[in-house]
Amino acid sequence: MSNSTNKTALITGATAGIGRAYAFELASRGMDLVLVARDNERLTLLANELKNKFDIKTEILVADLTNKVALGEVACRAAAEDIELVINNAGFGIKQDFVGGGLAAEQDLLDVLVGAVLQITHAAMPGLVARNSGGVINVSSVAGWLSSGTYSSAKAWVTSFSEALAFQHRASQVHVMALCPGYTRTEFHQRANMEISTVPNWMWLDVDKVVKTSLKDFARNKPVSVPGLQYKILSFVAQYLPRPVVRRISNTSRR
Ligand SMILES: NC(=O)c1ccc[n+]([C@@H]2O[C@H](COP(=O)([O-])OP(=O)(O)OC[C@H]3O[C@@H](n4cnc5c(N)ncnc54)[C@H](OP(=O)(O)O)[C@@H]3O)[C@@H](O)[C@H]2O)c1
């Protein structure tokens, strides 16, 4: 029987990639889970698998985070007393030029990558602070150091927002962290129709390692986690290069 006093983690984008890896890792550590995504069938299969394999409680919330009502329901669940950890992970990429591309796609991207992170974190933080435990991991990206459109701008916000909250609560037991992965093998690039055949092997991260590293960094109260030595070096360089150089590199590497 699962323990009724287990702490609960809420994970957005739990059906695939990084979110799914978090679900397995946290379930293996005995946490109960609230799994959020749009695909009801995948969520149900995942919830049952985790419940049976790890003897934890699982709950699903079918929600499209571009939808205000659905997002409100997720935020409300994130504010509940049993929530110890919130992982704002749901996301996607778009492949279009800003000029000539659809506004709806850019807006949906901002709604999921920024709006949902803002609202869910805003709902969860008061309870976490009152209980002085747990925290929030916001899945950002090394793309946030670059300058290549709505995606990288949104991730720059996620990183900066998380760093600010982490600093404001540094003396408490509440941890807030931005996870900034580089290229990670998930469904992300295929869903966005991105050409990835030219990305060299050394640039690819393993999703389970990304998640394990991030949880180690979170336990150490790091405000930003950058898994992989290659990305630690690239992130350091990107933060200290002159911005005109960053702008040029960001936009010549755009596919
Ligand atoms: N993979 C990389 O190389 C990489 C690198 C840096 C950062 N990231 C970031 O990592 C996060 C996770 O991406 P991933 O690589 O794991 O991608 P993924 O394998 O495509 O998974 C994305 C998840 O987000 C959910 N999702 C997408 N749109 C949603 C919406 N409107 N409402 C609710 N859920 C939604 C998807 O579930 P449903 O389709 O079932 O809704 C899925 O569970 C993203 O924030 C991404 O920007 C990825």
CSV table of C-alpha atoms and ligand atoms in Angstrom, one decimal:
chain,number,residue,atom,x,y,z
A,1,MET,CA,0.0,0.0,0.0
A,2,SER,CA,1.3,3.5,-0.8
A,3,ASN,CA,1.8,5.8,2.2
A,4,SER,CA,-1.0,8.3,2.6
A,5,THR,CA,1.5,11.0,3.9
A,6,ASN,CA,3.6,10.8,0.7
A,7,LYS,CA,4.6,14.1,-0.7
A,8,THR,CA,3.2,14.9,-4.2
A,9,ALA,CA,4.9,16.3,-7.3
A,10,LEU,CA,3.0,18.0,-10.1
A,11,ILE,CA,4.6,17.6,-13.5
A,12,THR,CA,3.4,19.4,-16.6
A,13,GLY,CA,4.2,17.7,-19.9
A,14,ALA,CA,4.5,14.3,-18.3
A,15,THR,CA,3.5,12.2,-21.3
A,16,ALA,CA,6.9,12.4,-23.1
A,17,GLY,CA,10.6,13.3,-22.9
A,18,ILE,CA,11.9,15.2,-19.9
A,19,GLY,CA,8.5,15.2,-18.1
A,20,ARG,CA,8.1,11.5,-18.4
A,21,ALA,CA,11.6,10.9,-17.2
A,22,TYR,CA,10.9,13.1,-14.1
A,23,ALA,CA,7.7,11.0,-13.5
A,24,PHE,CA,9.7,7.8,-13.4
A,25,GLU,CA,12.5,9.1,-11.3
A,26,LEU,CA,10.3,10.8,-8.7
A,27,ALA,CA,8.0,7.7,-8.6
A,28,SER,CA,11.0,5.5,-8.0
A,29,ARG,CA,11.8,7.8,-5.0
A,30,GLY,CA,8.3,7.2,-3.6
A,31,MET,CA,6.6,10.5,-4.5
A,32,ASP,CA,2.9,10.6,-5.4
A,33,LEU,CA,2.3,12.3,-8.8
A,34,VAL,CA,-0.1,14.7,-10.5
A,35,LEU,CA,0.6,14.2,-14.2
A,36,VAL,CA,-0.5,17.0,-16.6
A,37,ALA,CA,-0.6,17.0,-20.4
A,38,ARG,CA,-3.2,17.0,-23.2
A,39,ASP,CA,-3.1,13.3,-24.2
A,40,ASN,CA,-5.6,11.5,-22.0
A,41,GLU,CA,-4.7,8.0,-23.3
A,42,ARG,CA,-1.0,8.4,-22.7
A,43,LEU,CA,-1.6,10.0,-19.3
A,44,THR,CA,-3.8,7.1,-18.2
A,45,LEU,CA,-1.3,4.5,-19.4
A,46,LEU,CA,1.6,6.3,-17.7
A,47,ALA,CA,-0.4,6.8,-14.4
A,48,ASN,CA,-1.3,3.1,-14.3
A,49,GLU,CA,2.2,2.0,-15.1
A,50,LEU,CA,3.8,4.2,-12.4
A,51,LYS,CA,1.1,3.2,-9.8
A,52,ASN,CA,1.7,-0.5,-10.4
A,53,LYS,CA,5.5,-0.4,-10.6
A,54,PHE,CA,6.2,1.9,-7.7
A,55,ASP,CA,3.2,1.6,-5.5
A,56,ILE,CA,2.5,5.3,-5.4
A,57,LYS,CA,-0.7,7.4,-5.9
A,58,THR,CA,-1.1,8.9,-9.4
A,59,GLU,CA,-3.6,11.5,-10.6
A,60,ILE,CA,-4.0,12.8,-14.1
A,61,LEU,CA,-5.1,16.3,-15.2
A,62,VAL,CA,-5.9,16.5,-18.9
A,63,ALA,CA,-5.1,20.1,-19.8
A,64,ASP,CA,-4.0,22.1,-22.8
A,65,LEU,CA,-2.0,24.9,-21.1
A,66,THR,CA,-2.9,27.3,-23.9
A,67,ASN,CA,-6.5,27.1,-22.5
A,68,LYS,CA,-7.1,29.6,-19.7
A,69,VAL,CA,-9.8,27.4,-17.9
A,70,ALA,CA,-7.6,24.3,-18.1
A,71,LEU,CA,-4.5,26.3,-16.9
A,72,GLY,CA,-6.6,27.6,-14.0
A,73,GLU,CA,-7.5,24.1,-12.9
A,74,VAL,CA,-3.8,23.0,-13.0
A,75,ALA,CA,-2.8,26.1,-11.0
A,76,CYS,CA,-5.5,25.4,-8.4
A,77,ARG,CA,-4.1,21.8,-8.0
A,78,ALA,CA,-0.6,23.2,-7.7
A,79,ALA,CA,-1.7,25.3,-4.7
A,80,ALA,CA,-2.9,22.3,-2.7
A,81,GLU,CA,-1.3,21.4,0.6
A,82,ASP,CA,0.1,18.0,-0.5
A,83,ILE,CA,2.2,19.6,-3.3
A,84,GLU,CA,5.9,19.4,-2.5
A,85,LEU,CA,7.4,19.9,-5.9
A,86,VAL,CA,6.1,21.6,-9.1
A,87,ILE,CA,7.9,20.8,-12.3
A,88,ASN,CA,6.9,23.3,-15.1
A,89,ASN,CA,8.2,21.3,-18.0
A,90,ALA,CA,5.5,21.3,-20.8
A,91,GLY,CA,6.8,22.9,-23.9
A,92,PHE,CA,7.3,22.7,-27.6
A,93,GLY,CA,9.2,24.4,-30.4
A,94,ILE,CA,8.0,26.1,-33.6
A,95,LYS,CA,9.7,26.3,-36.9
A,96,GLN,CA,8.6,29.4,-38.7
A,97,ASP,CA,9.9,32.8,-39.6
A,98,PHE,CA,8.4,35.6,-37.4
A,99,VAL,CA,7.5,37.7,-40.5
A,100,GLY,CA,5.0,35.7,-42.5
A,101,GLY,CA,4.5,33.1,-39.7
A,102,GLY,CA,1.3,32.7,-37.9
A,103,LEU,CA,0.7,34.8,-34.7
A,104,ALA,CA,-1.3,32.1,-33.1
A,105,ALA,CA,1.7,29.7,-33.0
A,106,GLU,CA,3.9,32.4,-31.4
A,107,GLN,CA,1.1,33.2,-28.9
A,108,ASP,CA,0.6,29.5,-28.0
A,109,LEU,CA,4.3,29.2,-27.4
A,110,LEU,CA,4.4,32.1,-25.0
A,111,ASP,CA,1.3,30.9,-23.3
A,112,VAL,CA,2.8,27.5,-22.6
A,113,LEU,CA,6.5,28.4,-22.0
A,114,VAL,CA,5.8,31.6,-20.0
A,115,GLY,CA,2.1,32.1,-19.1
A,116,ALA,CA,1.7,28.6,-17.6
A,117,VAL,CA,5.0,28.8,-15.8
A,118,LEU,CA,4.0,32.2,-14.3
A,119,GLN,CA,0.5,31.2,-13.2
A,120,ILE,CA,1.4,27.7,-11.8
A,121,THR,CA,4.4,29.0,-9.9
A,122,HIS,CA,2.3,31.9,-8.6
A,123,ALA,CA,-0.3,29.5,-7.3
A,124,ALA,CA,2.2,27.0,-5.8
A,125,MET,CA,4.7,29.4,-4.1
A,126,PRO,CA,2.6,30.7,-1.2
A,127,GLY,CA,1.9,27.2,0.2
A,128,LEU,CA,5.5,26.1,-0.3
A,129,VAL,CA,6.7,29.2,1.5
A,130,ALA,CA,4.2,28.7,4.3
A,131,ARG,CA,5.3,25.1,4.8
A,132,ASN,CA,8.9,26.1,4.3
A,133,SER,CA,9.7,23.0,2.2
A,134,GLY,CA,9.7,21.8,-1.4
A,135,GLY,CA,10.0,23.9,-4.4
A,136,VAL,CA,9.7,24.5,-8.1
A,137,ILE,CA,11.8,23.4,-11.1
A,138,ASN,CA,11.2,25.3,-14.3
A,139,VAL,CA,12.4,23.6,-17.4
A,140,SER,CA,14.2,26.3,-19.4
A,141,SER,CA,16.9,25.8,-22.0
A,142,VAL,CA,20.4,26.8,-22.9
A,143,ALA,CA,18.6,28.6,-25.8
A,144,GLY,CA,17.7,31.2,-23.2
A,145,TRP,CA,21.4,32.5,-23.4
A,146,LEU,CA,20.9,33.0,-27.1
A,147,SER,CA,18.9,35.4,-29.2
A,148,SER,CA,16.9,33.5,-31.8
A,149,GLY,CA,13.2,34.3,-31.6
A,150,THR,CA,10.2,33.7,-29.4
A,151,TYR,CA,11.4,30.3,-28.0
A,152,SER,CA,14.8,31.6,-26.8
A,153,SER,CA,13.2,34.8,-25.5
A,154,ALA,CA,10.6,32.8,-23.5
A,155,LYS,CA,13.4,30.6,-22.1
A,156,ALA,CA,15.4,33.7,-21.1
A,157,TRP,CA,12.4,34.8,-19.1
A,158,VAL,CA,12.0,31.3,-17.5
A,159,THR,CA,15.7,31.3,-16.4
A,160,SER,CA,15.7,34.9,-15.1
A,161,PHE,CA,12.3,34.5,-13.4
A,162,SER,CA,13.5,31.3,-11.6
A,163,GLU,CA,16.9,32.9,-10.6
A,164,ALA,CA,15.0,35.8,-9.0
A,165,LEU,CA,12.7,33.6,-7.0
A,166,ALA,CA,15.6,31.4,-6.0
A,167,PHE,CA,17.5,34.4,-4.7
A,168,GLN,CA,14.5,35.8,-2.9
A,169,HIS,CA,14.0,32.5,-1.0
A,170,ARG,CA,17.7,31.5,-0.7
A,171,ALA,CA,17.5,31.5,3.1
A,172,SER,CA,14.5,29.3,3.3
A,173,GLN,CA,14.0,25.5,2.6
A,174,VAL,CA,12.1,26.3,-0.5
A,175,HIS,CA,14.2,25.8,-3.6
A,176,VAL,CA,13.5,27.3,-7.0
A,177,MET,CA,15.6,26.3,-10.0
A,178,ALA,CA,15.8,26.7,-13.8
A,179,LEU,CA,16.9,23.5,-15.6
A,180,CYS,CA,18.7,24.5,-18.8
A,181,PRO,CA,19.3,21.5,-21.0
A,182,GLY,CA,20.9,21.5,-24.4
A,183,TYR,CA,19.9,19.0,-27.1
A,184,THR,CA,18.2,16.1,-25.3
A,185,ARG,CA,16.8,13.0,-27.0
A,186,THR,CA,13.0,13.4,-26.6
A,187,GLU,CA,10.0,13.9,-29.0
A,188,PHE,CA,10.6,17.7,-29.0
A,189,HIS,CA,12.5,18.0,-32.4
A,190,GLN,CA,10.3,15.5,-34.3
A,191,ARG,CA,7.1,17.3,-33.1
A,192,ALA,CA,8.5,20.6,-34.2
A,193,ASN,CA,9.6,19.2,-37.5
A,194,MET,CA,13.2,20.3,-36.8
A,195,GLU,CA,16.1,19.0,-38.9
A,196,ILE,CA,18.5,17.4,-36.4
A,197,SER,CA,20.6,15.1,-38.6
A,198,THR,CA,23.5,17.7,-38.6
A,199,VAL,CA,23.6,17.9,-34.8
A,200,PRO,CA,26.8,16.1,-33.7
A,201,ASN,CA,26.6,13.2,-31.3
A,202,TRP,CA,28.6,15.0,-28.6
A,203,MET,CA,25.8,17.6,-28.3
A,204,TRP,CA,23.1,15.1,-27.4
A,205,LEU,CA,22.1,14.5,-23.8
A,206,ASP,CA,20.4,11.5,-22.3
A,207,VAL,CA,17.1,12.4,-20.8
A,208,ASP,CA,17.4,10.3,-17.7
A,209,LYS,CA,20.9,11.8,-16.9
A,210,VAL,CA,19.4,15.3,-17.4
A,211,VAL,CA,16.7,14.6,-14.9
A,212,LYS,CA,19.0,12.9,-12.3
A,213,THR,CA,21.5,15.8,-12.6
A,214,SER,CA,18.8,18.3,-12.2
A,215,LEU,CA,17.4,16.7,-9.0
A,216,LYS,CA,20.9,16.6,-7.6
A,217,ASP,CA,21.4,20.3,-8.3
A,218,PHE,CA,17.9,21.1,-6.9
A,219,ALA,CA,18.8,19.3,-3.6
A,220,ARG,CA,21.9,21.5,-3.5
A,221,ASN,CA,19.7,24.6,-3.9
A,222,LYS,CA,21.4,25.6,-7.2
A,223,PRO,CA,19.4,28.4,-8.9
A,224,VAL,CA,20.4,27.1,-12.4
A,225,SER,CA,21.2,23.6,-13.5
A,226,VAL,CA,23.0,23.0,-16.8
A,227,PRO,CA,23.6,19.2,-17.3
A,228,GLY,CA,26.6,18.0,-19.3
A,229,LEU,CA,30.1,19.4,-19.3
A,230,GLN,CA,29.8,20.5,-23.0
A,231,TYR,CA,26.8,22.7,-22.1
A,232,LYS,CA,28.4,24.1,-18.9
A,233,ILE,CA,31.2,25.3,-21.1
A,234,LEU,CA,28.9,26.6,-23.9
A,235,SER,CA,26.7,28.4,-21.4
A,236,PHE,CA,29.6,30.0,-19.7
A,237,VAL,CA,30.9,31.2,-23.1
A,238,ALA,CA,27.5,32.4,-24.2
A,239,GLN,CA,27.0,34.5,-21.1
A,240,TYR,CA,30.4,36.3,-21.5
A,241,LEU,CA,30.6,36.7,-25.2
A,242,PRO,CA,29.7,40.2,-26.6
A,243,ARG,CA,26.0,40.3,-27.5
A,244,PRO,CA,26.7,41.2,-31.2
A,245,VAL,CA,28.6,37.9,-31.4
A,246,VAL,CA,25.8,36.0,-29.6
A,247,ARG,CA,23.2,37.5,-32.0
A,248,ARG,CA,25.3,36.4,-35.0
A,249,ILE,CA,25.9,32.9,-33.7
A,250,SER,CA,22.2,32.4,-32.7
A,251,ASN,CA,20.9,33.4,-36.0
A,252,THR,CA,23.4,31.7,-38.3
A,253,SER,CA,22.7,28.4,-36.5
A,254,ARG,CA,18.9,28.8,-36.9
A,255,ARG,CA,17.3,26.1,-39.0
B,1,LIG,N1,14.6,18.2,-26.0
B,1,LIG,C1,15.4,19.2,-26.0
B,1,LIG,O1,16.4,19.2,-26.7
B,1,LIG,C2,15.2,20.3,-25.0
B,1,LIG,C3,16.3,21.2,-24.8
B,1,LIG,C4,16.1,22.3,-23.9
B,1,LIG,C5,14.9,22.5,-23.3
B,1,LIG,N2,13.8,21.6,-23.6
B,1,LIG,C6,12.5,21.9,-22.9
B,1,LIG,O2,12.1,20.7,-22.2
B,1,LIG,C7,10.7,20.7,-22.0
B,1,LIG,C8,10.2,19.4,-22.3
B,1,LIG,O3,10.4,19.1,-23.7
B,1,LIG,P1,10.8,17.7,-24.2
B,1,LIG,O4,12.1,17.7,-24.9
B,1,LIG,O5,10.6,16.6,-23.2
B,1,LIG,O6,9.7,17.5,-25.4
B,1,LIG,P2,8.6,16.4,-25.7
B,1,LIG,O7,9.2,15.0,-25.6
B,1,LIG,O8,8.0,16.8,-27.0
B,1,LIG,O9,7.5,16.5,-24.5
B,1,LIG,C9,6.8,17.7,-24.4
B,1,LIG,C10,5.7,17.5,-23.3
B,1,LIG,O10,4.9,18.8,-23.2
B,1,LIG,C11,3.5,18.5,-23.4
B,1,LIG,N3,2.9,19.6,-24.0
B,1,LIG,C12,3.2,20.2,-25.1
B,1,LIG,N4,2.3,21.2,-25.4
B,1,LIG,C13,1.4,21.2,-24.4
B,1,LIG,C14,0.3,22.0,-24.1
B,1,LIG,N5,-0.2,23.0,-24.9
B,1,LIG,N6,-0.4,21.8,-22.9
B,1,LIG,C15,0.0,20.8,-22.1
B,1,LIG,N7,1.1,20.0,-22.3
B,1,LIG,C16,1.8,20.2,-23.4
B,1,LIG,C17,3.5,17.2,-24.2
B,1,LIG,O11,2.3,16.4,-23.9
B,1,LIG,P3,1.0,16.3,-24.8
B,1,LIG,O12,1.3,16.3,-26.2
B,1,LIG,O13,0.4,15.0,-24.3
B,1,LIG,O14,0.1,17.5,-24.3
B,1,LIG,C18,4.7,16.4,-23.7
B,1,LIG,O15,4.4,15.7,-22.5
B,1,LIG,C19,10.2,21.9,-22.8
B,1,LIG,O16,9.9,23.0,-22.0
B,1,LIG,C20,11.4,22.2,-23.8
B,1,LIG,O17,11.3,23.5,-24.2
B,1,LIG,C21,13.9,20.6,-24.4
